JSON list of C-alpha atoms in Angstrom, two decimals:
[
{"chain": "A", "resi": 1, "resn": "MET", "atom": "CA", "xyz": [-6.94, 18.24, 21.80]},
{"chain": "A", "resi": 2, "resn": "ASP", "atom": "CA", "xyz": [-6.53, 15.83, 24.69]},
{"chain": "A", "resi": 3, "resn": "GLN", "atom": "CA", "xyz": [-7.30, 12.66, 22.78]},
{"chain": "A", "resi": 4, "resn": "PHE", "atom": "CA", "xyz": [-5.19, 10.00, 21.30]},
{"chain": "A", "resi": 5, "resn": "VAL", "atom": "CA", "xyz": [-5.84, 8.67, 17.74]},
{"chain": "A", "resi": 6, "resn": "ASP", "atom": "CA", "xyz": [-5.38, 4.90, 17.16]},
{"chain": "A", "resi": 7, "resn": "ILE", "atom": "CA", "xyz": [-5.94, 4.76, 13.44]},
{"chain": "A", "resi": 8, "resn": "HIS", "atom": "CA", "xyz": [-6.18, 0.96, 13.27]},
{"chain": "A", "resi": 9, "resn": "THR", "atom": "CA", "xyz": [-6.87, -1.51, 16.03]},
{"chain": "A", "resi": 10, "resn": "HIS", "atom": "CA", "xyz": [-8.51, -4.86, 16.57]},
{"chain": "A", "resi": 11, "resn": "LYS", "atom": "CA", "xyz": [-9.42, -4.04, 20.16]},
{"chain": "A", "resi": 12, "resn": "SER", "atom": "CA", "xyz": [-13.13, -4.63, 20.39]},
{"chain": "A", "resi": 13, "resn": "ASN", "atom": "CA", "xyz": [-13.59, -2.42, 23.54]},
{"chain": "A", "resi": 14, "resn": "ALA", "atom": "CA", "xyz": [-13.57, 1.40, 23.36]},
{"chain": "A", "resi": 15, "resn": "VAL", "atom": "CA", "xyz": [-10.87, 3.09, 25.35]},
{"chain": "A", "resi": 16, "resn": "GLU", "atom": "CA", "xyz": [-11.73, 6.36, 26.97]},
{"chain": "A", "resi": 17, "resn": "GLY", "atom": "CA", "xyz": [-9.80, 9.24, 25.45]},
{"chain": "A", "resi": 18, "resn": "VAL", "atom": "CA", "xyz": [-8.78, 7.22, 22.35]},
{"chain": "A", "resi": 19, "resn": "ILE", "atom": "CA", "xyz": [-10.27, 7.83, 18.93]},
{"chain": "A", "resi": 20, "resn": "THR", "atom": "CA", "xyz": [-10.61, 4.52, 16.98]},
{"chain": "A", "resi": 21, "resn": "PRO", "atom": "CA", "xyz": [-12.28, 4.94, 13.52]},
{"chain": "A", "resi": 22, "resn": "ARG", "atom": "CA", "xyz": [-14.12, 1.81, 12.43]},
{"chain": "A", "resi": 23, "resn": "SER", "atom": "CA", "xyz": [-13.12, 0.24, 9.07]},
{"chain": "A", "resi": 24, "resn": "PHE", "atom": "CA", "xyz": [-14.91, -2.47, 7.03]},
{"chain": "A", "resi": 25, "resn": "GLY", "atom": "CA", "xyz": [-13.41, -4.63, 4.29]},
{"chain": "A", "resi": 26, "resn": "ILE", "atom": "CA", "xyz": [-12.11, -7.98, 3.12]},
{"chain": "A", "resi": 27, "resn": "HIS", "atom": "CA", "xyz": [-8.60, -8.87, 4.43]},
{"chain": "A", "resi": 28, "resn": "PRO", "atom": "CA", "xyz": [-6.28, -10.50, 1.90]},
{"chain": "A", "resi": 29, "resn": "TRP", "atom": "CA", "xyz": [-5.85, -13.52, 4.17]},
{"chain": "A", "resi": 30, "resn": "LEU", "atom": "CA", "xyz": [-9.65, -14.12, 3.58]},
{"chain": "A", "resi": 31, "resn": "THR", "atom": "CA", "xyz": [-9.36, -14.33, -0.25]},
{"chain": "A", "resi": 32, "resn": "VAL", "atom": "CA", "xyz": [-8.85, -18.03, -0.18]},
{"chain": "A", "resi": 33, "resn": "SER", "atom": "CA", "xyz": [-12.14, -18.86, -1.77]},
{"chain": "A", "resi": 34, "resn": "GLU", "atom": "CA", "xyz": [-15.01, -17.24, -3.62]},
{"chain": "A", "resi": 35, "resn": "ILE", "atom": "CA", "xyz": [-16.46, -14.40, -1.53]},
{"chain": "A", "resi": 36, "resn": "THR", "atom": "CA", "xyz": [-19.22, -11.99, -2.02]},
{"chain": "A", "resi": 37, "resn": "PRO", "atom": "CA", "xyz": [-18.01, -8.54, -3.01]},
{"chain": "A", "resi": 38, "resn": "ILE", "atom": "CA", "xyz": [-18.79, -5.69, -0.73]},
{"chain": "A", "resi": 39, "resn": "VAL", "atom": "CA", "xyz": [-21.34, -3.31, -2.30]},
{"chain": "A", "resi": 40, "resn": "ALA", "atom": "CA", "xyz": [-22.01, 0.26, -1.30]},
{"chain": "A", "resi": 41, "resn": "GLU", "atom": "CA", "xyz": [-25.66, -0.50, -0.18]},
{"chain": "A", "resi": 42, "resn": "SER", "atom": "CA", "xyz": [-24.37, -3.01, 2.48]},
{"chain": "A", "resi": 43, "resn": "PHE", "atom": "CA", "xyz": [-21.42, -0.93, 3.79]},
{"chain": "A", "resi": 44, "resn": "PRO", "atom": "CA", "xyz": [-21.88, -0.14, 7.45]},
{"chain": "A", "resi": 45, "resn": "GLN", "atom": "CA", "xyz": [-22.92, 3.42, 8.09]},
{"chain": "A", "resi": 46, "resn": "ASP", "atom": "CA", "xyz": [-20.59, 3.84, 11.11]},
{"chain": "A", "resi": 47, "resn": "ALA", "atom": "CA", "xyz": [-17.48, 2.59, 9.23]},
{"chain": "A", "resi": 48, "resn": "LEU", "atom": "CA", "xyz": [-15.31, 5.49, 8.27]},
{"chain": "A", "resi": 49, "resn": "MET", "atom": "CA", "xyz": [-12.77, 3.65, 6.20]},
{"chain": "A", "resi": 50, "resn": "VAL", "atom": "CA", "xyz": [-12.62, 0.72, 3.84]},
{"chain": "A", "resi": 51, "resn": "GLY", "atom": "CA", "xyz": [-10.32, -2.06, 4.81]},
{"chain": "A", "resi": 52, "resn": "GLU", "atom": "CA", "xyz": [-8.18, -3.42, 5.91]},
{"chain": "A", "resi": 53, "resn": "CYS", "atom": "CA", "xyz": [-7.66, -4.75, 2.50]},
{"chain": "A", "resi": 54, "resn": "GLY", "atom": "CA", "xyz": [-4.62, -5.24, 0.31]},
{"chain": "A", "resi": 55, "resn": "LEU", "atom": "CA", "xyz": [-1.85, -7.54, -0.88]},
{"chain": "A", "resi": 56, "resn": "ASP", "atom": "CA", "xyz": [0.13, -10.24, 1.01]},
{"chain": "A", "resi": 57, "resn": "LYS", "atom": "CA", "xyz": [2.81, -12.45, -0.65]},
{"chain": "A", "resi": 58, "resn": "CYS", "atom": "CA", "xyz": [3.22, -14.49, 2.45]},
{"chain": "A", "resi": 59, "resn": "LYS", "atom": "CA", "xyz": [-0.35, -15.45, 3.19]},
{"chain": "A", "resi": 60, "resn": "GLY", "atom": "CA", "xyz": [-3.75, -15.42, 1.62]},
{"chain": "A", "resi": 61, "resn": "GLY", "atom": "CA", "xyz": [-5.40, -16.26, -1.66]},
{"chain": "A", "resi": 62, "resn": "GLU", "atom": "CA", "xyz": [-3.95, -16.71, -5.07]},
{"chain": "A", "resi": 63, "resn": "TRP", "atom": "CA", "xyz": [-2.16, -13.50, -6.11]},
{"chain": "A", "resi": 64, "resn": "GLU", "atom": "CA", "xyz": [-4.29, -12.45, -9.13]},
{"chain": "A", "resi": 65, "resn": "TYR", "atom": "CA", "xyz": [-7.42, -13.01, -7.01]},
{"chain": "A", "resi": 66, "resn": "GLN", "atom": "CA", "xyz": [-6.01, -10.92, -4.13]},
{"chain": "A", "resi": 67, "resn": "LYS", "atom": "CA", "xyz": [-5.46, -8.13, -6.59]},
{"chain": "A", "resi": 68, "resn": "THR", "atom": "CA", "xyz": [-8.98, -8.48, -8.00]},
{"chain": "A", "resi": 69, "resn": "VAL", "atom": "CA", "xyz": [-10.56, -8.22, -4.51]},
{"chain": "A", "resi": 70, "resn": "PHE", "atom": "CA", "xyz": [-8.26, -5.32, -3.55]},
{"chain": "A", "resi": 71, "resn": "LEU", "atom": "CA", "xyz": [-9.15, -3.32, -6.64]},
{"chain": "A", "resi": 72, "resn": "GLN", "atom": "CA", "xyz": [-12.82, -3.97, -6.02]},
{"chain": "A", "resi": 73, "resn": "GLN", "atom": "CA", "xyz": [-12.47, -2.46, -2.59]},
{"chain": "A", "resi": 74, "resn": "LEU", "atom": "CA", "xyz": [-10.38, 0.52, -3.86]},
{"chain": "A", "resi": 75, "resn": "ASP", "atom": "CA", "xyz": [-13.19, 1.27, -6.32]},
{"chain": "A", "resi": 76, "resn": "LEU", "atom": "CA", "xyz": [-15.84, 1.05, -3.55]},
{"chain": "A", "resi": 77, "resn": "ALA", "atom": "CA", "xyz": [-13.73, 3.47, -1.44]},
{"chain": "A", "resi": 78, "resn": "GLU", "atom": "CA", "xyz": [-13.73, 5.90, -4.37]},
{"chain": "A", "resi": 79, "resn": "ARG", "atom": "CA", "xyz": [-17.47, 5.59, -4.80]},
{"chain": "A", "resi": 80, "resn": "LEU", "atom": "CA", "xyz": [-18.07, 6.05, -1.06]},
{"chain": "A", "resi": 81, "resn": "GLN", "atom": "CA", "xyz": [-15.41, 8.73, -0.74]},
{"chain": "A", "resi": 82, "resn": "LYS", "atom": "CA", "xyz": [-13.73, 7.04, 2.18]},
{"chain": "A", "resi": 83, "resn": "PRO", "atom": "CA", "xyz": [-10.09, 6.53, 2.96]},
{"chain": "A", "resi": 84, "resn": "VAL", "atom": "CA", "xyz": [-8.58, 2.97, 2.72]},
{"chain": "A", "resi": 85, "resn": "VAL", "atom": "CA", "xyz": [-6.67, 0.95, 5.41]},
{"chain": "A", "resi": 86, "resn": "VAL", "atom": "CA", "xyz": [-4.14, -1.06, 3.44]},
{"chain": "A", "resi": 87, "resn": "HIS", "atom": "CA", "xyz": [-2.52, -4.35, 4.44]},
{"chain": "A", "resi": 88, "resn": "CYS", "atom": "CA", "xyz": [0.71, -4.83, 2.45]},
{"chain": "A", "resi": 89, "resn": "VAL", "atom": "CA", "xyz": [3.25, -7.51, 2.97]},
{"chain": "A", "resi": 90, "resn": "ARG", "atom": "CA", "xyz": [6.26, -7.89, 0.66]},
{"chain": "A", "resi": 91, "resn": "ALA", "atom": "CA", "xyz": [4.36, -6.08, -1.99]},
{"chain": "A", "resi": 92, "resn": "ILE", "atom": "CA", "xyz": [5.26, -2.36, -1.56]},
{"chain": "A", "resi": 93, "resn": "ASN", "atom": "CA", "xyz": [6.44, -2.04, -5.20]},
{"chain": "A", "resi": 94, "resn": "GLU", "atom": "CA", "xyz": [3.18, -3.57, -6.45]},
{"chain": "A", "resi": 95, "resn": "LEU", "atom": "CA", "xyz": [1.24, -1.23, -4.22]},
{"chain": "A", "resi": 96, "resn": "LEU", "atom": "CA", "xyz": [3.10, 1.84, -5.44]},
{"chain": "A", "resi": 97, "resn": "GLU", "atom": "CA", "xyz": [2.56, 0.74, -9.04]},
{"chain": "A", "resi": 98, "resn": "LEU", "atom": "CA", "xyz": [-1.05, 0.35, -8.39]},
{"chain": "A", "resi": 99, "resn": "ARG", "atom": "CA", "xyz": [-1.30, 3.74, -6.76]},
{"chain": "A", "resi": 100, "resn": "LYS", "atom": "CA", "xyz": [0.29, 5.20, -9.95]},
{"chain": "A", "resi": 101, "resn": "SER", "atom": "CA", "xyz": [-1.97, 3.23, -12.30]},
{"chain": "A", "resi": 102, "resn": "ARG", "atom": "CA", "xyz": [-4.75, 5.74, -12.12]},
{"chain": "A", "resi": 103, "resn": "GLN", "atom": "CA", "xyz": [-5.95, 8.86, -10.32]},
{"chain": "A", "resi": 104, "resn": "TRP", "atom": "CA", "xyz": [-7.17, 7.67, -7.00]},
{"chain": "A", "resi": 105, "resn": "ASN", "atom": "CA", "xyz": [-8.82, 10.52, -5.05]},
{"chain": "A", "resi": 106, "resn": "GLN", "atom": "CA", "xyz": [-8.97, 8.73, -1.71]},
{"chain": "A", "resi": 107, "resn": "PRO", "atom": "CA", "xyz": [-5.97, 8.60, 0.62]},
{"chain": "A", "resi": 108, "resn": "TRP", "atom": "CA", "xyz": [-4.69, 5.12, 1.60]},
{"chain": "A", "resi": 109, "resn": "VAL", "atom": "CA", "xyz": [-3.31, 4.43, 5.10]},
{"chain": "A", "resi": 110, "resn": "PHE", "atom": "CA", "xyz": [-0.54, 1.85, 4.95]},
{"chain": "A", "resi": 111, "resn": "HIS", "atom": "CA", "xyz": [-1.05, 0.16, 8.23]},
{"chain": "A", "resi": 112, "resn": "GLY", "atom": "CA", "xyz": [1.90, -1.49, 10.15]},
{"chain": "A", "resi": 113, "resn": "PHE", "atom": "CA", "xyz": [4.42, 0.20, 7.96]},
{"chain": "A", "resi": 114, "resn": "ARG", "atom": "CA", "xyz": [7.96, -1.36, 8.30]},
{"chain": "A", "resi": 115, "resn": "GLY", "atom": "CA", "xyz": [9.63, 0.01, 5.15]},
{"chain": "A", "resi": 116, "resn": "ASN", "atom": "CA", "xyz": [12.74, 2.17, 4.83]},
{"chain": "A", "resi": 117, "resn": "LYS", "atom": "CA", "xyz": [12.91, 5.98, 4.63]},
{"chain": "A", "resi": 118, "resn": "GLN", "atom": "CA", "xyz": [12.89, 6.05, 0.85]},
{"chain": "A", "resi": 119, "resn": "GLN", "atom": "CA", "xyz": [9.76, 3.95, 0.67]},
{"chain": "A", "resi": 120, "resn": "ALA", "atom": "CA", "xyz": [8.02, 6.07, 3.34]},
{"chain": "A", "resi": 121, "resn": "LEU", "atom": "CA", "xyz": [8.81, 9.20, 1.36]},
{"chain": "A", "resi": 122, "resn": "GLN", "atom": "CA", "xyz": [7.58, 7.62, -1.81]},
{"chain": "A", "resi": 123, "resn": "CYS", "atom": "CA", "xyz": [4.40, 6.65, -0.11]},
{"chain": "A", "resi": 124, "resn": "GLN", "atom": "CA", "xyz": [3.93, 10.24, 1.13]},
{"chain": "A", "resi": 125, "resn": "GLN", "atom": "CA", "xyz": [4.44, 11.68, -2.29]},
{"chain": "A", "resi": 126, "resn": "MET", "atom": "CA", "xyz": [1.82, 9.37, -3.75]},
{"chain": "A", "resi": 127, "resn": "GLY", "atom": "CA", "xyz": [-0.96, 9.94, -1.25]},
{"chain": "A", "resi": 128, "resn": "ILE", "atom": "CA", "xyz": [-0.25, 6.86, 0.99]},
{"chain": "A", "resi": 129, "resn": "ILE", "atom": "CA", "xyz": [-0.02, 7.64, 4.64]},
{"chain": "A", "resi": 130, "resn": "CYS", "atom": "CA", "xyz": [2.26, 5.43, 6.63]},
{"chain": "A", "resi": 131, "resn": "SER", "atom": "CA", "xyz": [0.92, 4.21, 9.97]},
{"chain": "A", "resi": 132, "resn": "PHE", "atom": "CA", "xyz": [3.36, 2.83, 12.53]},
{"chain": "A", "resi": 133, "resn": "GLY", "atom": "CA", "xyz": [2.71, 0.28, 15.25]},
{"chain": "A", "resi": 134, "resn": "GLU", "atom": "CA", "xyz": [4.39, -1.88, 17.89]},
{"chain": "A", "resi": 135, "resn": "ALA", "atom": "CA", "xyz": [7.52, -2.31, 15.85]},
{"chain": "A", "resi": 136, "resn": "LEU", "atom": "CA", "xyz": [8.55, 1.26, 16.71]},
{"chain": "A", "resi": 137, "resn": "ILE", "atom": "CA", "xyz": [9.27, 0.23, 20.33]},
{"chain": "A", "resi": 138, "resn": "GLN", "atom": "CA", "xyz": [10.99, -3.07, 19.64]},
{"chain": "A", "resi": 139, "resn": "LYS", "atom": "CA", "xyz": [14.69, -3.64, 19.50]},
{"chain": "A", "resi": 140, "resn": "ASN", "atom": "CA", "xyz": [16.62, -3.21, 16.26]},
{"chain": "A", "resi": 141, "resn": "ASN", "atom": "CA", "xyz": [14.02, -0.99, 14.79]},
{"chain": "A", "resi": 142, "resn": "SER", "atom": "CA", "xyz": [16.23, 1.89, 13.62]},
{"chain": "A", "resi": 143, "resn": "LYS", "atom": "CA", "xyz": [15.02, 1.53, 10.02]},
{"chain": "A", "resi": 144, "resn": "ILE", "atom": "CA", "xyz": [11.46, 2.11, 11.10]},
{"chain": "A", "resi": 145, "resn": "ARG", "atom": "CA", "xyz": [12.34, 4.99, 13.37]},
{"chain": "A", "resi": 146, "resn": "GLU", "atom": "CA", "xyz": [14.21, 6.66, 10.63]},
{"chain": "A", "resi": 147, "resn": "SER", "atom": "CA", "xyz": [11.17, 6.27, 8.35]},
{"chain": "A", "resi": 148, "resn": "LEU", "atom": "CA", "xyz": [8.90, 7.98, 10.84]},
{"chain": "A", "resi": 149, "resn": "VAL", "atom": "CA", "xyz": [11.32, 10.88, 11.52]},
{"chain": "A", "resi": 150, "resn": "SER", "atom": "CA", "xyz": [11.68, 11.39, 7.69]},
{"chain": "A", "resi": 151, "resn": "LEU", "atom": "CA", "xyz": [8.00, 11.98, 7.51]},
{"chain": "A", "resi": 152, "resn": "GLY", "atom": "CA", "xyz": [7.78, 14.18, 10.57]},
{"chain": "A", "resi": 153, "resn": "ILE", "atom": "CA", "xyz": [5.22, 17.11, 11.12]},
{"chain": "A", "resi": 154, "resn": "GLY", "atom": "CA", "xyz": [4.13, 19.66, 8.52]},
{"chain": "A", "resi": 155, "resn": "ASN", "atom": "CA", "xyz": [2.03, 22.75, 8.90]},
{"chain": "A", "resi": 156, "resn": "GLY", "atom": "CA", "xyz": [1.05, 21.50, 12.45]},
{"chain": "A", "resi": 157, "resn": "ALA", "atom": "CA", "xyz": [-0.21, 18.19, 11.28]},
{"chain": "A", "resi": 158, "resn": "ALA", "atom": "CA", "xyz": [1.52, 14.68, 11.45]},
{"chain": "A", "resi": 159, "resn": "ARG", "atom": "CA", "xyz": [2.46, 13.12, 8.19]},
{"chain": "A", "resi": 160, "resn": "PHE", "atom": "CA", "xyz": [1.87, 9.70, 9.60]},
{"chain": "A", "resi": 161, "resn": "PHE", "atom": "CA", "xyz": [-0.37, 7.84, 11.98]},
{"chain": "A", "resi": 162, "resn": "LEU", "atom": "CA", "xyz": [0.10, 5.49, 14.98]},
{"chain": "A", "resi": 163, "resn": "GLU", "atom": "CA", "xyz": [-1.79, 2.27, 15.64]},
{"chain": "A", "resi": 164, "resn": "THR", "atom": "CA", "xyz": [-2.04, -0.69, 18.01]},
{"chain": "A", "resi": 165, "resn": "ASP", "atom": "CA", "xyz": [-3.44, -3.16, 15.48]},
{"chain": "A", "resi": 166, "resn": "ASP", "atom": "CA", "xyz": [-3.68, -6.56, 17.26]},
{"chain": "A", "resi": 167, "resn": "SER", "atom": "CA", "xyz": [-0.95, -5.72, 19.83]},
{"chain": "A", "resi": 168, "resn": "PRO", "atom": "CA", "xyz": [-1.75, -5.54, 23.53]},
{"chain": "A", "resi": 169, "resn": "ILE", "atom": "CA", "xyz": [0.28, -2.30, 23.94]},
{"chain": "A", "resi": 170, "resn": "ALA", "atom": "CA", "xyz": [-1.57, 0.98, 24.71]},
{"chain": "A", "resi": 171, "resn": "ILE", "atom": "CA", "xyz": [-1.46, 3.72, 22.12]},
{"chain": "A", "resi": 172, "resn": "GLN", "atom": "CA", "xyz": [0.10, 6.11, 24.69]},
{"chain": "A", "resi": 173, "resn": "SER", "atom": "CA", "xyz": [3.26, 3.92, 24.61]},
{"chain": "A", "resi": 174, "resn": "LEU", "atom": "CA", "xyz": [3.61, 4.78, 20.96]},
{"chain": "A", "resi": 175, "resn": "TYR", "atom": "CA", "xyz": [2.87, 8.43, 21.52]},
{"chain": "A", "resi": 176, "resn": "ASP", "atom": "CA", "xyz": [5.58, 8.52, 24.23]},
{"chain": "A", "resi": 177, "resn": "GLU", "atom": "CA", "xyz": [8.18, 6.93, 21.95]},
{"chain": "A", "resi": 178, "resn": "VAL", "atom": "CA", "xyz": [7.31, 9.25, 19.06]},
{"chain": "A", "resi": 179, "resn": "SER", "atom": "CA", "xyz": [7.34, 12.32, 21.31]},
{"chain": "A", "resi": 180, "resn": "SER", "atom": "CA", "xyz": [10.86, 11.45, 22.21]},
{"chain": "A", "resi": 181, "resn": "LEU", "atom": "CA", "xyz": [11.97, 10.73, 18.60]},
{"chain": "A", "resi": 182, "resn": "LEU", "atom": "CA", "xyz": [10.54, 14.02, 17.28]},
{"chain": "A", "resi": 183, "resn": "HIS", "atom": "CA", "xyz": [11.54, 16.03, 20.43]},
{"chain": "A", "resi": 184, "resn": "LEU", "atom": "CA", "xyz": [7.95, 17.13, 20.94]},
{"chain": "A", "resi": 185, "resn": "GLU", "atom": "CA", "xyz": [5.86, 17.50, 24.05]},
{"chain": "A", "resi": 186, "resn": "LEU", "atom": "CA", "xyz": [3.10, 14.92, 24.25]},
{"chain": "A", "resi": 187, "resn": "ALA", "atom": "CA", "xyz": [0.45, 17.65, 23.87]},
{"chain": "A", "resi": 188, "resn": "GLN", "atom": "CA", "xyz": [2.16, 18.85, 20.64]},
{"chain": "A", "resi": 189, "resn": "LEU", "atom": "CA", "xyz": [2.05, 15.32, 19.22]},
{"chain": "A", "resi": 190, "resn": "LYS", "atom": "CA", "xyz": [-1.57, 14.78, 20.22]},
{"chain": "A", "resi": 191, "resn": "GLU", "atom": "CA", "xyz": [-2.52, 18.11, 18.43]},
{"chain": "A", "resi": 192, "resn": "ALA", "atom": "CA", "xyz": [-0.48, 17.06, 15.26]},
{"chain": "A", "resi": 193, "resn": "LEU", "atom": "CA", "xyz": [-2.06, 13.62, 15.05]},
{"chain": "A", "resi": 194, "resn": "PHE", "atom": "CA", "xyz": [-5.51, 14.95, 15.71]},
{"chain": "A", "resi": 195, "resn": "ARG", "atom": "CA", "xyz": [-5.02, 17.44, 12.80]},
{"chain": "A", "resi": 196, "resn": "ALA", "atom": "CA", "xyz": [-3.91, 14.64, 10.54]},
{"chain": "A", "resi": 197, "resn": "TYR", "atom": "CA", "xyz": [-6.98, 12.64, 11.66]},
{"chain": "A", "resi": 198, "resn": "HIS", "atom": "CA", "xyz": [-9.25, 15.58, 10.95]},
{"chain": "A", "resi": 199, "resn": "ALA", "atom": "CA", "xyz": [-7.63, 16.19, 7.55]},
{"chain": "A", "resi": 200, "resn": "LEU", "atom": "CA", "xyz": [-8.16, 12.51, 6.57]},
{"chain": "A", "resi": 201, "resn": "PHE", "atom": "CA", "xyz": [-11.90, 12.63, 7.16]},
{"chain": "A", "resi": 202, "resn": "ASN", "atom": "CA", "xyz": [-12.63, 16.24, 6.40]},
{"chain": "A", "resi": 203, "resn": "ARG", "atom": "CA", "xyz": [-11.04, 16.86, 2.95]}
]
């Protein structure tokens, strides 16, 4: 497989050789006033994931309302049988509790993960896939690197994703960094991430 996977990006233009699944949802920053819930009938046919949606203790609407809107989208994802792109800022404990609160069948992709190794492994055990972005190649990022390395590769598939989000960096920069971290050839990492992508949407 000679393609890169950018699991979450805000870039509007398609990049040749890069797979960028579309998602659709209500960001927690937008939960500042009454909004119309997304219903299955109006969900875009070309969107493969619900989100990004989630919880943010630093910005966004009133906390209980954030949770209400997030739960509505999680339920929608279950109905549509689509994975969820999760935005989570300073609320990882609440996110893990929510994941434990019932039997969610759809995987969640925790985009822009910056937690420690223990949190990354907790997420993995609970069906939450950590996705790493630009922070991997910034200075003083040893905690994030350790988190990614702790997840690693299993049965030929990556146990994480990579993303550009709203950063101007190219996804290949992240692949190059992770290839070095995991002592893999670029082609091996491409294959492992493509297998993870395929597993996400073809369960």
